[in-house]
mmCIF file with all atom_site columns, C-alpha atoms in Angstrom:
data_model
loop_
_atom_site.group_PDB
_atom_site.id
_atom_site.type_symbol
_atom_site.label_atom_id
_atom_site.label_alt_id
_atom_site.label_comp_id
_atom_site.label_asym_id
_atom_site.label_entity_id
_atom_site.label_seq_id
_atom_site.pdbx_PDB_ins_code
_atom_site.Cartn_x
_atom_site.Cartn_y
_atom_site.Cartn_z
_atom_site.occupancy
_atom_site.B_iso_or_equiv
_atom_site.pdbx_formal_charge
_atom_site.auth_seq_id
_atom_site.auth_comp_id
_atom_site.auth_asym_id
_atom_site.auth_atom_id
_atom_site.pdbx_PDB_model_num
ATOM 1   C CA . GLY A 1 1   ? 79.486 -32.677 8.476  1.00 0.00 ? 1   GLY A CA 1
ATOM 2   C CA . ASN A 1 2   ? 78.718 -36.087 9.895  1.00 0.00 ? 2   ASN A CA 1
ATOM 3   C CA . SER A 1 3   ? 76.506 -38.463 7.949  1.00 0.00 ? 3   SER A CA 1
ATOM 4   C CA . VAL A 1 4   ? 75.331 -42.083 8.033  1.00 0.00 ? 4   VAL A CA 1
ATOM 5   C CA . THR A 1 5   ? 74.285 -44.156 5.047  1.00 0.00 ? 5   THR A CA 1
ATOM 6   C CA . GLN A 1 6   ? 72.543 -47.442 5.628  1.00 0.00 ? 6   GLN A CA 1
ATOM 7   C CA . MET A 1 7   ? 71.093 -50.119 3.459  1.00 0.00 ? 7   MET A CA 1
ATOM 8   C CA . GLU A 1 8   ? 67.690 -49.291 2.064  1.00 0.00 ? 8   GLU A CA 1
ATOM 9   C CA . GLY A 1 9   ? 64.848 -51.554 2.976  1.00 0.00 ? 9   GLY A CA 1
ATOM 10  C CA . PRO A 1 10  ? 62.585 -53.140 3.382  1.00 0.00 ? 10  PRO A CA 1
ATOM 11  C CA . VAL A 1 11  ? 64.352 -56.418 4.094  1.00 0.00 ? 11  VAL A CA 1
ATOM 12  C CA . THR A 1 12  ? 62.227 -59.560 4.288  1.00 0.00 ? 12  THR A CA 1
ATOM 13  C CA . LEU A 1 13  ? 63.709 -62.805 5.597  1.00 0.00 ? 13  LEU A CA 1
ATOM 14  C CA . SER A 1 14  ? 62.516 -66.194 6.709  1.00 0.00 ? 14  SER A CA 1
ATOM 15  C CA . GLU A 1 15  ? 63.050 -67.275 10.294 1.00 0.00 ? 15  GLU A CA 1
ATOM 16  C CA . GLU A 1 16  ? 66.585 -68.593 10.969 1.00 0.00 ? 16  GLU A CA 1
ATOM 17  C CA . ALA A 1 17  ? 68.053 -66.760 7.967  1.00 0.00 ? 17  ALA A CA 1
ATOM 18  C CA . PHE A 1 18  ? 71.288 -64.755 8.205  1.00 0.00 ? 18  PHE A CA 1
ATOM 19  C CA . LEU A 1 19  ? 70.925 -60.988 8.464  1.00 0.00 ? 19  LEU A CA 1
ATOM 20  C CA . THR A 1 20  ? 73.262 -58.226 7.328  1.00 0.00 ? 20  THR A CA 1
ATOM 21  C CA . ILE A 1 21  ? 72.314 -54.555 7.297  1.00 0.00 ? 21  ILE A CA 1
ATOM 22  C CA . ASN A 1 22  ? 75.070 -52.380 5.864  1.00 0.00 ? 22  ASN A CA 1
ATOM 23  C CA . CYS A 1 23  ? 76.040 -49.066 7.414  1.00 0.00 ? 23  CYS A CA 1
ATOM 24  C CA . THR A 1 24  ? 78.793 -46.655 6.397  1.00 0.00 ? 24  THR A CA 1
ATOM 25  C CA . TYR A 1 25  ? 79.592 -43.277 7.872  1.00 0.00 ? 25  TYR A CA 1
ATOM 26  C CA . THR A 1 26  ? 81.377 -40.007 7.261  1.00 0.00 ? 26  THR A CA 1
ATOM 27  C CA . ALA A 1 27  ? 82.778 -38.171 10.255 1.00 0.00 ? 27  ALA A CA 1
ATOM 28  C CA . THR A 1 28  ? 85.769 -36.242 11.431 1.00 0.00 ? 28  THR A CA 1
ATOM 29  C CA . GLY A 1 29  ? 87.836 -37.578 14.273 1.00 0.00 ? 29  GLY A CA 1
ATOM 30  C CA . TYR A 1 30  ? 86.788 -40.670 16.176 1.00 0.00 ? 30  TYR A CA 1
ATOM 31  C CA . PRO A 1 31  ? 83.021 -41.018 16.529 1.00 0.00 ? 31  PRO A CA 1
ATOM 32  C CA . SER A 1 32  ? 81.176 -43.640 18.528 1.00 0.00 ? 32  SER A CA 1
ATOM 33  C CA . LEU A 1 33  ? 78.867 -45.885 16.519 1.00 0.00 ? 33  LEU A CA 1
ATOM 34  C CA . PHE A 1 34  ? 75.481 -47.260 17.492 1.00 0.00 ? 34  PHE A CA 1
ATOM 35  C CA . TRP A 1 35  ? 72.640 -49.441 16.308 1.00 0.00 ? 35  TRP A CA 1
ATOM 36  C CA . TYR A 1 36  ? 69.212 -48.488 17.620 1.00 0.00 ? 36  TYR A CA 1
ATOM 37  C CA . VAL A 1 37  ? 66.069 -50.572 17.115 1.00 0.00 ? 37  VAL A CA 1
ATOM 38  C CA . GLN A 1 38  ? 62.434 -49.512 17.025 1.00 0.00 ? 38  GLN A CA 1
ATOM 39  C CA . TYR A 1 39  ? 59.915 -52.304 17.564 1.00 0.00 ? 39  TYR A CA 1
ATOM 40  C CA . PRO A 1 40  ? 56.347 -51.718 16.358 1.00 0.00 ? 40  PRO A CA 1
ATOM 41  C CA . GLY A 1 41  ? 54.570 -49.250 18.615 1.00 0.00 ? 41  GLY A CA 1
ATOM 42  C CA . GLU A 1 42  ? 57.616 -48.647 20.805 1.00 0.00 ? 42  GLU A CA 1
ATOM 43  C CA . GLY A 1 43  ? 60.318 -46.019 21.180 1.00 0.00 ? 43  GLY A CA 1
ATOM 44  C CA . LEU A 1 44  ? 63.885 -46.244 19.954 1.00 0.00 ? 44  LEU A CA 1
ATOM 45  C CA . GLN A 1 45  ? 66.182 -48.337 22.104 1.00 0.00 ? 45  GLN A CA 1
ATOM 46  C CA . LEU A 1 46  ? 69.875 -48.984 21.986 1.00 0.00 ? 46  LEU A CA 1
ATOM 47  C CA . LEU A 1 47  ? 70.765 -52.371 20.527 1.00 0.00 ? 47  LEU A CA 1
ATOM 48  C CA . LEU A 1 48  ? 74.572 -52.173 20.628 1.00 0.00 ? 48  LEU A CA 1
ATOM 49  C CA . LYS A 1 49  ? 77.460 -49.753 20.378 1.00 0.00 ? 49  LYS A CA 1
ATOM 50  C CA . ALA A 1 50  ? 81.202 -49.472 19.766 1.00 0.00 ? 50  ALA A CA 1
ATOM 51  C CA . THR A 1 51  ? 83.335 -46.542 20.837 1.00 0.00 ? 51  THR A CA 1
ATOM 52  C CA . LYS A 1 52  ? 86.661 -47.171 19.096 1.00 0.00 ? 52  LYS A CA 1
ATOM 53  C CA . ALA A 1 53  ? 88.121 -48.828 16.026 1.00 0.00 ? 53  ALA A CA 1
ATOM 54  C CA . ASP A 1 54  ? 88.009 -52.658 15.932 1.00 0.00 ? 54  ASP A CA 1
ATOM 55  C CA . ASP A 1 55  ? 85.584 -52.787 18.864 1.00 0.00 ? 55  ASP A CA 1
ATOM 56  C CA . LYS A 1 56  ? 82.731 -55.270 18.444 1.00 0.00 ? 56  LYS A CA 1
ATOM 57  C CA . GLY A 1 57  ? 79.358 -54.463 19.926 1.00 0.00 ? 57  GLY A CA 1
ATOM 58  C CA . SER A 1 58  ? 76.979 -57.328 20.603 1.00 0.00 ? 58  SER A CA 1
ATOM 59  C CA . ASN A 1 59  ? 73.550 -57.869 22.121 1.00 0.00 ? 59  ASN A CA 1
ATOM 60  C CA . LYS A 1 60  ? 70.670 -60.344 21.678 1.00 0.00 ? 60  LYS A CA 1
ATOM 61  C CA . GLY A 1 61  ? 72.646 -62.283 19.060 1.00 0.00 ? 61  GLY A CA 1
ATOM 62  C CA . PHE A 1 62  ? 73.337 -59.171 16.985 1.00 0.00 ? 62  PHE A CA 1
ATOM 63  C CA . GLU A 1 63  ? 76.911 -58.040 16.304 1.00 0.00 ? 63  GLU A CA 1
ATOM 64  C CA . ALA A 1 64  ? 78.633 -55.122 14.604 1.00 0.00 ? 64  ALA A CA 1
ATOM 65  C CA . THR A 1 65  ? 82.339 -54.287 14.307 1.00 0.00 ? 65  THR A CA 1
ATOM 66  C CA . TYR A 1 66  ? 83.715 -50.749 14.089 1.00 0.00 ? 66  TYR A CA 1
ATOM 67  C CA . ARG A 1 67  ? 85.859 -50.723 10.928 1.00 0.00 ? 67  ARG A CA 1
ATOM 68  C CA . LYS A 1 68  ? 87.709 -47.443 10.624 1.00 0.00 ? 68  LYS A CA 1
ATOM 69  C CA . GLU A 1 69  ? 89.530 -48.432 7.422  1.00 0.00 ? 69  GLU A CA 1
ATOM 70  C CA . THR A 1 70  ? 86.236 -48.939 5.594  1.00 0.00 ? 70  THR A CA 1
ATOM 71  C CA . THR A 1 71  ? 84.208 -46.470 7.735  1.00 0.00 ? 71  THR A CA 1
ATOM 72  C CA . SER A 1 72  ? 81.615 -49.170 8.290  1.00 0.00 ? 72  SER A CA 1
ATOM 73  C CA . PHE A 1 73  ? 79.547 -50.659 11.117 1.00 0.00 ? 73  PHE A CA 1
ATOM 74  C CA . HIS A 1 74  ? 77.494 -53.440 9.530  1.00 0.00 ? 74  HIS A CA 1
ATOM 75  C CA . LEU A 1 75  ? 74.863 -55.190 11.653 1.00 0.00 ? 75  LEU A CA 1
ATOM 76  C CA . GLU A 1 76  ? 74.745 -59.006 11.544 1.00 0.00 ? 76  GLU A CA 1
ATOM 77  C CA . LYS A 1 77  ? 72.773 -61.815 13.124 1.00 0.00 ? 77  LYS A CA 1
ATOM 78  C CA . GLY A 1 78  ? 73.267 -65.463 12.371 1.00 0.00 ? 78  GLY A CA 1
ATOM 79  C CA . SER A 1 79  ? 69.666 -66.628 12.797 1.00 0.00 ? 79  SER A CA 1
ATOM 80  C CA . VAL A 1 80  ? 66.809 -64.137 12.902 1.00 0.00 ? 80  VAL A CA 1
ATOM 81  C CA . GLN A 1 81  ? 63.507 -64.665 14.673 1.00 0.00 ? 81  GLN A CA 1
ATOM 82  C CA . VAL A 1 82  ? 60.033 -63.303 14.024 1.00 0.00 ? 82  VAL A CA 1
ATOM 83  C CA . SER A 1 83  ? 60.473 -61.131 17.123 1.00 0.00 ? 83  SER A CA 1
ATOM 84  C CA . ASP A 1 84  ? 63.391 -59.317 15.421 1.00 0.00 ? 84  ASP A CA 1
ATOM 85  C CA . SER A 1 85  ? 60.954 -57.627 13.043 1.00 0.00 ? 85  SER A CA 1
ATOM 86  C CA . ALA A 1 86  ? 61.561 -53.907 13.575 1.00 0.00 ? 86  ALA A CA 1
ATOM 87  C CA . VAL A 1 87  ? 63.187 -50.816 12.117 1.00 0.00 ? 87  VAL A CA 1
ATOM 88  C CA . TYR A 1 88  ? 66.957 -50.647 12.638 1.00 0.00 ? 88  TYR A CA 1
ATOM 89  C CA . PHE A 1 89  ? 68.864 -47.351 12.723 1.00 0.00 ? 89  PHE A CA 1
ATOM 90  C CA . CYS A 1 90  ? 72.602 -46.899 12.450 1.00 0.00 ? 90  CYS A CA 1
ATOM 91  C CA . ALA A 1 91  ? 73.895 -43.768 14.199 1.00 0.00 ? 91  ALA A CA 1
ATOM 92  C CA . LEU A 1 92  ? 77.073 -42.011 15.186 1.00 0.00 ? 92  LEU A CA 1
ATOM 93  C CA . SER A 1 93  ? 77.923 -39.680 18.006 1.00 0.00 ? 93  SER A CA 1
ATOM 94  C CA . GLY A 1 94  ? 79.914 -36.567 17.270 1.00 0.00 ? 94  GLY A CA 1
ATOM 95  C CA . SER A 1 95  ? 83.612 -36.685 17.819 1.00 0.00 ? 95  SER A CA 1
ATOM 96  C CA . GLY A 1 96  ? 84.374 -33.466 19.558 1.00 0.00 ? 96  GLY A CA 1
ATOM 97  C CA . GLY A 1 97  ? 83.298 -30.296 21.250 1.00 0.00 ? 97  GLY A CA 1
ATOM 98  C CA . SER A 1 98  ? 80.566 -30.134 23.820 1.00 0.00 ? 98  SER A CA 1
ATOM 99  C CA . ASN A 1 99  ? 77.867 -31.736 21.714 1.00 0.00 ? 99  ASN A CA 1
ATOM 100 C CA . TYR A 1 100 ? 77.664 -35.495 21.330 1.00 0.00 ? 100 TYR A CA 1
ATOM 101 C CA . LYS A 1 101 ? 74.436 -35.495 19.388 1.00 0.00 ? 101 LYS A CA 1
ATOM 102 C CA . LEU A 1 102 ? 73.414 -38.563 17.418 1.00 0.00 ? 102 LEU A CA 1
ATOM 103 C CA . THR A 1 103 ? 73.352 -38.486 13.627 1.00 0.00 ? 103 THR A CA 1
ATOM 104 C CA . PHE A 1 104 ? 71.071 -41.228 12.291 1.00 0.00 ? 104 PHE A CA 1
ATOM 105 C CA . GLY A 1 105 ? 70.722 -43.111 9.045  1.00 0.00 ? 105 GLY A CA 1
ATOM 106 C CA . LYS A 1 106 ? 67.303 -43.399 7.423  1.00 0.00 ? 106 LYS A CA 1
ATOM 107 C CA . GLY A 1 107 ? 66.477 -46.746 8.985  1.00 0.00 ? 107 GLY A CA 1
ATOM 108 C CA . THR A 1 108 ? 65.965 -50.236 7.568  1.00 0.00 ? 108 THR A CA 1
ATOM 109 C CA . LEU A 1 109 ? 62.688 -52.064 8.036  1.00 0.00 ? 109 LEU A CA 1
ATOM 110 C CA . LEU A 1 110 ? 63.198 -55.767 8.718  1.00 0.00 ? 110 LEU A CA 1
ATOM 111 C CA . THR A 1 111 ? 60.343 -58.226 8.476  1.00 0.00 ? 111 THR A CA 1
ATOM 112 C CA . VAL A 1 112 ? 60.925 -61.832 9.510  1.00 0.00 ? 112 VAL A CA 1
ATOM 113 C CA . ASN A 1 113 ? 58.362 -64.392 8.391  1.00 0.00 ? 113 ASN A CA 1
ATOM 114 C CA . PRO A 1 114 ? 57.747 -67.710 10.178 1.00 0.00 ? 114 PRO A CA 1
ATOM 115 C CA . GLU B 2 1   ? 63.229 -47.128 36.794 1.00 0.00 ? 1   GLU B CA 1
ATOM 116 C CA . ALA B 2 2   ? 60.687 -45.109 34.850 1.00 0.00 ? 2   ALA B CA 1
ATOM 117 C CA . GLY B 2 3   ? 61.560 -44.280 31.261 1.00 0.00 ? 3   GLY B CA 1
ATOM 118 C CA . VAL B 2 4   ? 61.275 -41.034 29.352 1.00 0.00 ? 4   VAL B CA 1
ATOM 119 C CA . ALA B 2 5   ? 57.672 -39.847 29.355 1.00 0.00 ? 5   ALA B CA 1
ATOM 120 C CA . GLN B 2 6   ? 56.091 -37.800 26.589 1.00 0.00 ? 6   GLN B CA 1
ATOM 121 C CA . SER B 2 7   ? 52.647 -36.363 26.038 1.00 0.00 ? 7   SER B CA 1
ATOM 122 C CA . PRO B 2 8   ? 50.472 -36.243 24.142 1.00 0.00 ? 8   PRO B CA 1
ATOM 123 C CA . ARG B 2 9   ? 51.092 -39.374 22.081 1.00 0.00 ? 9   ARG B CA 1
ATOM 124 C CA . TYR B 2 10  ? 49.112 -38.087 19.103 1.00 0.00 ? 10  TYR B CA 1
ATOM 125 C CA . LYS B 2 11  ? 48.053 -34.630 17.973 1.00 0.00 ? 11  LYS B CA 1
ATOM 126 C CA . ILE B 2 12  ? 46.192 -33.420 14.916 1.00 0.00 ? 12  ILE B CA 1
ATOM 127 C CA . ILE B 2 13  ? 46.071 -29.683 14.199 1.00 0.00 ? 13  ILE B CA 1
ATOM 128 C CA . GLU B 2 14  ? 45.415 -27.404 11.281 1.00 0.00 ? 14  GLU B CA 1
ATOM 129 C CA . LYS B 2 15  ? 48.185 -25.382 9.687  1.00 0.00 ? 15  LYS B CA 1
ATOM 130 C CA . ARG B 2 16  ? 48.889 -22.048 11.355 1.00 0.00 ? 16  ARG B CA 1
ATOM 131 C CA . GLN B 2 17  ? 47.706 -23.387 14.722 1.00 0.00 ? 17  GLN B CA 1
ATOM 132 C CA . SER B 2 18  ? 50.059 -23.814 17.662 1.00 0.00 ? 18  SER B CA 1
ATOM 133 C CA . VAL B 2 19  ? 50.959 -26.980 19.544 1.00 0.00 ? 19  VAL B CA 1
ATOM 134 C CA . ALA B 2 20  ? 53.092 -27.929 22.534 1.00 0.00 ? 20  ALA B CA 1
ATOM 135 C CA . PHE B 2 21  ? 54.754 -31.180 23.506 1.00 0.00 ? 21  PHE B CA 1
ATOM 136 C CA . TRP B 2 22  ? 55.919 -32.173 26.956 1.00 0.00 ? 22  TRP B CA 1
ATOM 137 C CA . CYS B 2 23  ? 58.799 -34.400 28.026 1.00 0.00 ? 23  CYS B CA 1
ATOM 138 C CA . ASN B 2 24  ? 59.837 -35.752 31.398 1.00 0.00 ? 24  ASN B CA 1
ATOM 139 C CA . PRO B 2 25  ? 63.310 -37.333 31.246 1.00 0.00 ? 25  PRO B CA 1
ATOM 140 C CA . ILE B 2 26  ? 64.677 -40.135 33.364 1.00 0.00 ? 26  ILE B CA 1
ATOM 141 C CA . SER B 2 27  ? 65.388 -38.907 36.873 1.00 0.00 ? 27  SER B CA 1
ATOM 142 C CA . GLY B 2 28  ? 68.924 -37.606 37.226 1.00 0.00 ? 28  GLY B CA 1
ATOM 143 C CA . HIS B 2 29  ? 69.619 -37.294 33.509 1.00 0.00 ? 29  HIS B CA 1
ATOM 144 C CA . ALA B 2 30  ? 71.259 -33.941 32.893 1.00 0.00 ? 30  ALA B CA 1
ATOM 145 C CA . THR B 2 31  ? 71.120 -33.994 29.110 1.00 0.00 ? 31  THR B CA 1
ATOM 146 C CA . LEU B 2 32  ? 67.843 -33.775 27.196 1.00 0.00 ? 32  LEU B CA 1
ATOM 147 C CA . TYR B 2 33  ? 67.309 -33.903 23.439 1.00 0.00 ? 33  TYR B CA 1
ATOM 148 C CA . TRP B 2 34  ? 64.413 -33.203 21.111 1.00 0.00 ? 34  TRP B CA 1
ATOM 149 C CA . TYR B 2 35  ? 64.473 -34.959 17.726 1.00 0.00 ? 35  TYR B CA 1
ATOM 150 C CA . GLN B 2 36  ? 62.181 -34.675 14.726 1.00 0.00 ? 36  GLN B CA 1
ATOM 151 C CA . GLN B 2 37  ? 61.541 -37.877 12.769 1.00 0.00 ? 37  GLN B CA 1
ATOM 152 C CA . ILE B 2 38  ? 59.838 -37.412 9.424  1.00 0.00 ? 38  ILE B CA 1
ATOM 153 C CA . LEU B 2 39  ? 58.275 -40.530 7.905  1.00 0.00 ? 39  LEU B CA 1
ATOM 154 C CA . GLY B 2 40  ? 60.896 -42.641 6.163  1.00 0.00 ? 40  GLY B CA 1
ATOM 155 C CA . GLN B 2 41  ? 63.840 -40.793 7.672  1.00 0.00 ? 41  GLN B CA 1
ATOM 156 C CA . GLY B 2 42  ? 66.017 -41.100 10.730 1.00 0.00 ? 42  GLY B CA 1
ATOM 157 C CA . PRO B 2 43  ? 65.579 -38.762 13.689 1.00 0.00 ? 43  PRO B CA 1
ATOM 158 C CA . LYS B 2 44  ? 67.149 -35.313 13.351 1.00 0.00 ? 44  LYS B CA 1
ATOM 159 C CA . LEU B 2 45  ? 68.268 -33.333 16.391 1.00 0.00 ? 45  LEU B CA 1
ATOM 160 C CA . LEU B 2 46  ? 66.340 -30.129 16.956 1.00 0.00 ? 46  LEU B CA 1
ATOM 161 C CA . ILE B 2 47  ? 67.750 -29.009 20.286 1.00 0.00 ? 47  ILE B CA 1
ATOM 162 C CA . GLN B 2 48  ? 69.952 -30.312 23.090 1.00 0.00 ? 48  GLN B CA 1
ATOM 163 C CA . PHE B 2 49  ? 69.911 -29.126 26.700 1.00 0.00 ? 49  PHE B CA 1
ATOM 164 C CA . GLN B 2 50  ? 72.529 -29.666 29.356 1.00 0.00 ? 50  GLN B CA 1
ATOM 165 C CA . ASN B 2 51  ? 70.659 -29.011 32.603 1.00 0.00 ? 51  ASN B CA 1
ATOM 166 C CA . ASN B 2 52  ? 68.957 -25.644 31.941 1.00 0.00 ? 52  ASN B CA 1
ATOM 167 C CA . GLY B 2 53  ? 71.275 -24.483 29.196 1.00 0.00 ? 53  GLY B CA 1
ATOM 168 C CA . VAL B 2 54  ? 71.071 -24.979 25.440 1.00 0.00 ? 54  VAL B CA 1
ATOM 169 C CA . VAL B 2 55  ? 74.048 -26.888 23.994 1.00 0.00 ? 55  VAL B CA 1
ATOM 170 C CA . ASP B 2 56  ? 72.927 -27.052 20.367 1.00 0.00 ? 56  ASP B CA 1
ATOM 171 C CA . ASP B 2 57  ? 69.913 -25.558 18.625 1.00 0.00 ? 57  ASP B CA 1
ATOM 172 C CA . SER B 2 58  ? 71.489 -25.120 15.206 1.00 0.00 ? 58  SER B CA 1
ATOM 173 C CA . GLN B 2 59  ? 68.784 -27.171 13.466 1.00 0.00 ? 59  GLN B CA 1
ATOM 174 C CA . LEU B 2 60  ? 65.813 -25.641 15.275 1.00 0.00 ? 60  LEU B CA 1
ATOM 175 C CA . PRO B 2 61  ? 63.645 -23.423 13.009 1.00 0.00 ? 61  PRO B CA 1
ATOM 176 C CA . LYS B 2 62  ? 63.619 -20.585 15.465 1.00 0.00 ? 62  LYS B CA 1
ATOM 177 C CA . ASP B 2 63  ? 61.039 -18.543 13.616 1.00 0.00 ? 63  ASP B CA 1
ATOM 178 C CA . ARG B 2 64  ? 58.385 -21.076 14.609 1.00 0.00 ? 64  ARG B CA 1
ATOM 179 C CA . PHE B 2 65  ? 59.877 -23.554 17.072 1.00 0.00 ? 65  PHE B CA 1
ATOM 180 C CA . SER B 2 66  ? 60.810 -22.869 20.668 1.00 0.00 ? 66  SER B CA 1
ATOM 181 C CA . ALA B 2 67  ? 61.839 -25.058 23.570 1.00 0.00 ? 67  ALA B CA 1
ATOM 182 C CA . GLU B 2 68  ? 62.566 -24.620 27.216 1.00 0.00 ? 68  GLU B CA 1
ATOM 183 C CA . ARG B 2 69  ? 63.741 -26.734 30.101 1.00 0.00 ? 69  ARG B CA 1
ATOM 184 C CA . LEU B 2 70  ? 62.853 -25.109 33.357 1.00 0.00 ? 70  LEU B CA 1
ATOM 185 C CA . LYS B 2 71  ? 64.674 -26.218 36.509 1.00 0.00 ? 71  LYS B CA 1
ATOM 186 C CA . GLY B 2 72  ? 66.709 -28.658 34.460 1.00 0.00 ? 72  GLY B CA 1
ATOM 187 C CA . VAL B 2 73  ? 64.042 -31.361 34.480 1.00 0.00 ? 73  VAL B CA 1
ATOM 188 C CA . ASP B 2 74  ? 60.902 -31.295 32.296 1.00 0.00 ? 74  ASP B CA 1
ATOM 189 C CA . SER B 2 75  ? 60.949 -29.740 28.877 1.00 0.00 ? 75  SER B CA 1
ATOM 190 C CA . THR B 2 76  ? 58.392 -28.381 26.439 1.00 0.00 ? 76  THR B CA 1
ATOM 191 C CA . LEU B 2 77  ? 58.702 -27.965 22.685 1.00 0.00 ? 77  LEU B CA 1
ATOM 192 C CA . LYS B 2 78  ? 56.334 -25.542 20.965 1.00 0.00 ? 78  LYS B CA 1
ATOM 193 C CA . ILE B 2 79  ? 55.477 -24.912 17.341 1.00 0.00 ? 79  ILE B CA 1
ATOM 194 C CA . GLN B 2 80  ? 53.736 -21.689 16.403 1.00 0.00 ? 80  GLN B CA 1
ATOM 195 C CA . PRO B 2 81  ? 52.474 -21.437 13.725 1.00 0.00 ? 81  PRO B CA 1
ATOM 196 C CA . ALA B 2 82  ? 52.559 -24.998 12.402 1.00 0.00 ? 82  ALA B CA 1
ATOM 197 C CA . LYS B 2 83  ? 53.173 -25.816 8.739  1.00 0.00 ? 83  LYS B CA 1
ATOM 198 C CA . LEU B 2 84  ? 52.258 -28.937 6.780  1.00 0.00 ? 84  LEU B CA 1
ATOM 199 C CA . GLU B 2 85  ? 55.919 -29.981 6.668  1.00 0.00 ? 85  GLU B CA 1
ATOM 200 C CA . ASP B 2 86  ? 55.999 -30.137 10.478 1.00 0.00 ? 86  ASP B CA 1
ATOM 201 C CA . SER B 2 87  ? 54.055 -33.405 10.344 1.00 0.00 ? 87  SER B CA 1
ATOM 202 C CA . ALA B 2 88  ? 56.399 -35.863 12.022 1.00 0.00 ? 88  ALA B CA 1
ATOM 203 C CA . VAL B 2 89  ? 57.098 -37.795 15.196 1.00 0.00 ? 89  VAL B CA 1
ATOM 204 C CA . TYR B 2 90  ? 58.768 -35.677 17.866 1.00 0.00 ? 90  TYR B CA 1
ATOM 205 C CA . LEU B 2 91  ? 61.071 -37.703 20.065 1.00 0.00 ? 91  LEU B CA 1
ATOM 206 C CA . CYS B 2 92  ? 62.463 -36.732 23.420 1.00 0.00 ? 92  CYS B CA 1
ATOM 207 C CA . ALA B 2 93  ? 65.576 -38.461 24.732 1.00 0.00 ? 93  ALA B CA 1
ATOM 208 C CA . SER B 2 94  ? 67.749 -38.103 27.790 1.00 0.00 ? 94  SER B CA 1
ATOM 209 C CA . SER B 2 95  ? 71.176 -39.253 28.857 1.00 0.00 ? 95  SER B CA 1
ATOM 210 C CA . LEU B 2 96  ? 73.017 -39.406 32.137 1.00 0.00 ? 96  LEU B CA 1
ATOM 211 C CA . VAL B 2 97  ? 76.162 -37.869 30.771 1.00 0.00 ? 97  VAL B CA 1
ATOM 212 C CA . ASN B 2 98  ? 77.052 -35.889 27.698 1.00 0.00 ? 98  ASN B CA 1
ATOM 213 C CA . ASP B 2 99  ? 79.868 -37.933 26.186 1.00 0.00 ? 99  ASP B CA 1
ATOM 214 C CA . ARG B 2 100 ? 80.678 -39.701 22.957 1.00 0.00 ? 100 ARG B CA 1
ATOM 215 C CA . GLY B 2 101 ? 79.693 -43.131 24.216 1.00 0.00 ? 101 GLY B CA 1
ATOM 216 C CA . GLY B 2 102 ? 76.744 -42.187 26.356 1.00 0.00 ? 102 GLY B CA 1
ATOM 217 C CA . GLU B 2 103 ? 73.492 -44.017 25.719 1.00 0.00 ? 103 GLU B CA 1
ATOM 218 C CA . GLN B 2 104 ? 70.452 -41.927 24.952 1.00 0.00 ? 104 GLN B CA 1
ATOM 219 C CA . TYR B 2 105 ? 67.096 -43.177 26.217 1.00 0.00 ? 105 TYR B CA 1
ATOM 220 C CA . PHE B 2 106 ? 64.129 -42.346 24.032 1.00 0.00 ? 106 PHE B CA 1
ATOM 221 C CA . GLY B 2 107 ? 60.510 -41.707 24.877 1.00 0.00 ? 107 GLY B CA 1
ATOM 222 C CA . PRO B 2 108 ? 57.641 -43.141 22.793 1.00 0.00 ? 108 PRO B CA 1
ATOM 223 C CA . GLY B 2 109 ? 57.303 -39.935 20.788 1.00 0.00 ? 109 GLY B CA 1
ATOM 224 C CA . THR B 2 110 ? 54.443 -37.620 19.842 1.00 0.00 ? 110 THR B CA 1
ATOM 225 C CA . ARG B 2 111 ? 52.992 -38.105 16.375 1.00 0.00 ? 111 ARG B CA 1
ATOM 226 C CA . LEU B 2 112 ? 51.950 -34.719 14.961 1.00 0.00 ? 112 LEU B CA 1
ATOM 227 C CA . THR B 2 113 ? 49.730 -34.426 11.914 1.00 0.00 ? 113 THR B CA 1
ATOM 228 C CA . VAL B 2 114 ? 49.248 -30.967 10.424 1.00 0.00 ? 114 VAL B CA 1
ATOM 229 C CA . THR B 2 115 ? 46.308 -30.681 8.007  1.00 0.00 ? 115 THR B CA 1
#
């Protein structure tokens, strides 16, 4: 079945540091890949996505590239801010049939200190 | 545009009691999902509806969990009887279309504590 493995947290960085959160997946066919973010006290929201190999998703300074050869979708940001403190989830959407449910990783807690 | 609404936000019950959660998806969204998020884990799909019909309930513990979506809009998720291991956040999400790239919009969740 489908599965997502992401970097264990928590991750603590200083403001303006470079961020990488690793994500690898196992899936049949050609899944879509997503990063969702959960800010304190809020619901999950989509941060970025990529629907085919070599696509790059980007939003709010975050980027991730769909690498089929390494089955990876690592999240990066060049300079984090305190407001980026949140839990980040990597997810994939099923690659066939009538069900495009999301399969999530366990989440990575990011704390950014001033 | 209003987001996905859920109620209640918090619920504390004793084991063997019953509980129900309510979800109102974004207007016009045909697909509705219920996820269970246990502390320290990612959300896990319990059930997916397409309009009134169930698309996937393979991970729903049907001996105690039930869900319905009447008229293809609001949905309720019920647990009866509850167990300690049901303590989790229950998330409702909806999407406009059911496709591989479709964005799912999540509600704030209901935090259930079973004592």
